Amino acid sequence: MSWGPGPTIGPETRVLALTGAGVSAESGVPTFRGAGGLWRTHRAMDLATPEAFERDPALVWAFYAERRVRAAACAPNPGHLALARLEERLGDRFLLATQNVDGLHRAAGSRRLVELHGQLFSTRCSSCDRPPFEDRSAPAAPPRCDRCGGLLRPHIVWFGEQLDPDHLARVEAFLKSGGSQLVFLAAGTSGAVYPAAGLVSVARRAGAQTWLVNAEPADNTHLFEHFVEGPSGEVLPALFAQALS
Ligand code: BJW
Ligand code: ZN
């Protein structure tokens, strides 16, 4: 299958990449929606909301502990690596905003990275303001904070919770500083969850060329100028083959 050519990458080109669960699918991390997705067998509102955690912290921890075990066994795929290499090439003309919490972009080498929905391998306290800390454990019971005794929780943005305003501001500032050759590239995301799904509109207002790489049409495909249908682990390296050679 031939996927290219992708966006032209010149000396002035700036790229904002937005990734979702589909980018990690070829690494073995389950997606949320669609075939095999977590929300097919698990009810999002029973697991990924602050109300669910208040009601049944043990159930929520069991879900995230299982996710930690599974994600710990996964490695970056060629899609993650292509984005890390594009960052190496573009430096501060590149920013990666991911909705993924699995840490695979960082493992692939991405550093200009905004993790919009948090980090699976970080924990924080639901009661006191101690900073989030790295945590690869998979507790069988909900752990308690050793500073205040409150319940610890995964450092994840659940439905109904605000994204970190600094994260969104960094992404929007990158887009709004525009440039004559701004590219917005979304990959592996169903375009169903806001505010991430609305970033393509911010990008368009800033004059960006918009690309979507996804295994199937997303909810917001109509907002993109270019749609490349296929697996991101194959499509992303092919789209940027010339820029990365
Ligand atoms: C492949 C592939 C391959 C497969 N290659 N592709 C405006 C309108 C309506 C509602 C709202 C709105 N603004 C805010 C809301 C409420 C809510 C929301 O968006 N609800 C919608 C469902 C309607 N948003 C929020 O609550 C957010 N907070 C917020 O906005 O605060 C202010 C506010 C609150 C309340 C009201 C109004 C304002 C927080 C969102 C937090 C999302 N959290 C989750 C779960 C926690 C993380 C975790 O447990 O891991 O994050 S939900 C889940 O969806 C997860 C993901 O990051 C997120 C996005 O999913 P993603 O990445 O797109 O994955 P999938 O599975 O949906 O799609 C994968 C795609 O890949 C598919 O299309 C496949 O085909 C494809 N694919 N293999 C390429 N190999
Ligand atoms: Zn505490």
CSV table of C-alpha atoms and ligand atoms in Angstrom, one decimal, residues 19-23 25-26 31-34 37 39 48 63-64 67 99-101 117 120 156-163 187-195 213-218 230-233, ligand 1:
chain,number,residue,atom,x,y,z
A,19,THR,CA,-2.6,11.7,18.8
A,20,GLY,CA,-5.2,9.4,20.3
A,21,ALA,CA,-5.5,5.8,21.3
A,22,GLY,CA,-5.3,4.5,17.7
A,23,VAL,CA,-1.6,5.4,17.6
A,25,ALA,CA,-3.2,0.2,19.0
A,26,GLU,CA,-0.4,-1.4,17.0
A,31,THR,CA,-8.5,1.8,22.2
A,32,PHE,CA,-11.7,3.2,23.8
A,33,ARG,CA,-14.2,3.2,20.9
A,34,GLY,CA,-14.6,0.9,18.0
A,37,GLY,CA,-12.3,-0.7,22.5
A,39,TRP,CA,-15.8,1.3,26.2
A,48,ALA,CA,-13.6,7.4,34.3
A,63,PHE,CA,-9.5,-0.9,36.1
A,64,TYR,CA,-6.4,1.3,36.1
A,67,ARG,CA,-4.3,-1.0,32.4
A,99,GLN,CA,-4.6,12.2,24.6
A,100,ASN,CA,-2.8,9.0,25.4
A,101,VAL,CA,-1.8,8.2,29.0
A,117,HIS,CA,-5.4,13.5,29.6
A,120,LEU,CA,-1.3,6.2,33.5
A,156,ILE,CA,-5.7,10.9,34.7
A,157,VAL,CA,-8.2,13.5,33.4
A,158,TRP,CA,-11.7,12.0,33.8
A,159,PHE,CA,-14.9,13.0,32.1
A,160,GLY,CA,-16.2,16.2,33.6
A,161,GLU,CA,-12.7,17.2,34.9
A,162,GLN,CA,-10.8,20.2,33.5
A,163,LEU,CA,-7.7,19.6,31.5
A,187,ALA,CA,-3.7,10.6,14.2
A,188,GLY,CA,-5.5,7.6,15.8
A,189,THR,CA,-8.3,9.6,17.4
A,190,SER,CA,-12.1,9.3,17.0
A,191,GLY,CA,-12.6,13.0,17.4
A,192,ALA,CA,-15.3,12.3,20.0
A,193,VAL,CA,-13.8,13.8,23.1
A,194,TYR,CA,-13.5,17.6,23.8
A,195,PRO,CA,-11.7,19.9,24.0
A,213,VAL,CA,-4.6,9.7,9.8
A,214,ASN,CA,-7.0,7.2,11.1
A,215,ALA,CA,-8.0,3.6,10.6
A,216,GLU,CA,-11.6,4.7,9.8
A,217,PRO,CA,-13.5,8.0,9.4
A,218,ALA,CA,-13.5,9.9,12.7
A,230,GLY,CA,-5.0,3.4,7.4
A,231,PRO,CA,-2.9,2.2,10.4
A,232,SER,CA,-0.8,5.0,11.8
A,233,GLY,CA,2.2,2.7,12.4
B,1,BJW,C1,-6.4,3.6,14.5
B,1,BJW,C2,-5.7,2.4,14.7
B,1,BJW,C3,-4.5,2.4,14.0
B,1,BJW,C4,-7.5,2.1,15.7
B,1,BJW,N1,-4.1,3.4,13.3
B,1,BJW,N2,-6.0,4.6,13.8
B,1,BJW,C5,-18.1,19.8,24.1
B,1,BJW,C6,-19.2,19.2,23.6
B,1,BJW,C7,-19.7,18.0,24.2
B,1,BJW,C8,-19.2,17.5,25.4
B,1,BJW,C9,-18.1,18.2,25.9
B,1,BJW,C10,-17.6,19.3,25.3
B,1,BJW,N3,-16.6,19.8,26.0
B,1,BJW,C11,-16.4,18.9,27.1
B,1,BJW,C12,-17.3,18.0,27.0
B,1,BJW,C13,-17.4,16.8,28.0
B,1,BJW,C14,-16.5,15.7,27.8
B,1,BJW,C15,-16.6,15.2,26.4
B,1,BJW,O1,-15.9,15.5,25.4
B,1,BJW,N4,-17.6,14.3,26.2
B,1,BJW,C16,-17.8,13.7,24.9
B,1,BJW,C17,-17.8,12.2,25.0
B,1,BJW,C18,-19.1,14.3,24.3
B,1,BJW,N5,-15.1,16.2,28.0
B,1,BJW,C19,-14.6,16.3,29.2
B,1,BJW,O2,-15.2,16.0,30.2
B,1,BJW,C20,-13.1,16.8,29.3
B,1,BJW,N6,-13.1,17.8,30.3
B,1,BJW,C21,-13.5,19.0,30.0
B,1,BJW,O3,-13.8,19.4,28.9
B,1,BJW,O4,-13.6,19.8,31.1
B,1,BJW,C22,-14.4,21.0,31.0
B,1,BJW,C23,-15.9,20.6,30.9
B,1,BJW,C24,-16.4,19.5,31.6
B,1,BJW,C25,-17.7,19.2,31.5
B,1,BJW,C26,-18.6,19.8,30.5
B,1,BJW,C27,-18.0,20.8,29.8
B,1,BJW,C28,-16.7,21.2,29.9
B,1,BJW,C29,-12.3,15.6,29.8
B,1,BJW,C30,-12.1,14.5,28.9
B,1,BJW,C31,-11.3,13.4,29.5
B,1,BJW,C32,-11.2,12.2,28.6
B,1,BJW,N7,-10.8,11.1,29.4
B,1,BJW,C33,-10.6,9.8,28.7
B,1,BJW,C34,-10.6,8.6,29.8
B,1,BJW,C35,-9.6,8.8,30.8
B,1,BJW,C36,-8.2,8.4,30.3
B,1,BJW,C37,-8.0,6.9,30.5
B,1,BJW,O5,-8.7,6.2,31.3
B,1,BJW,O6,-7.1,6.4,29.8
B,1,BJW,O7,-9.5,9.8,27.8
B,1,BJW,S1,-12.0,9.3,27.7
B,1,BJW,C38,-11.1,8.5,26.5
B,1,BJW,O8,-11.3,9.2,25.2
B,1,BJW,C39,-9.6,8.8,26.8
B,1,BJW,C40,-9.0,9.2,25.5
B,1,BJW,O9,-7.9,10.0,25.7
B,1,BJW,C41,-10.2,10.0,24.9
B,1,BJW,C42,-10.1,10.1,23.4
B,1,BJW,O10,-10.2,8.9,22.8
B,1,BJW,P1,-9.3,8.6,21.5
B,1,BJW,O11,-7.9,8.8,21.8
B,1,BJW,O12,-9.8,9.4,20.4
B,1,BJW,O13,-9.6,7.1,21.3
B,1,BJW,P2,-10.8,6.3,20.6
B,1,BJW,O14,-10.8,4.9,21.1
B,1,BJW,O15,-12.1,7.1,20.8
B,1,BJW,O16,-10.5,6.4,19.0
B,1,BJW,C43,-9.4,5.7,18.5
B,1,BJW,C44,-9.4,5.9,17.0
B,1,BJW,O17,-8.3,5.3,16.4
B,1,BJW,C45,-10.7,5.2,16.3
B,1,BJW,O18,-11.3,6.1,15.4
B,1,BJW,C46,-10.0,4.0,15.6
B,1,BJW,O19,-10.7,3.7,14.3
B,1,BJW,C47,-8.6,4.5,15.3
B,1,BJW,N8,-7.7,3.4,15.2
B,1,BJW,N9,-6.5,1.6,15.5
B,1,BJW,C48,-4.9,4.5,13.3
B,1,BJW,N10,-3.7,1.3,14.1
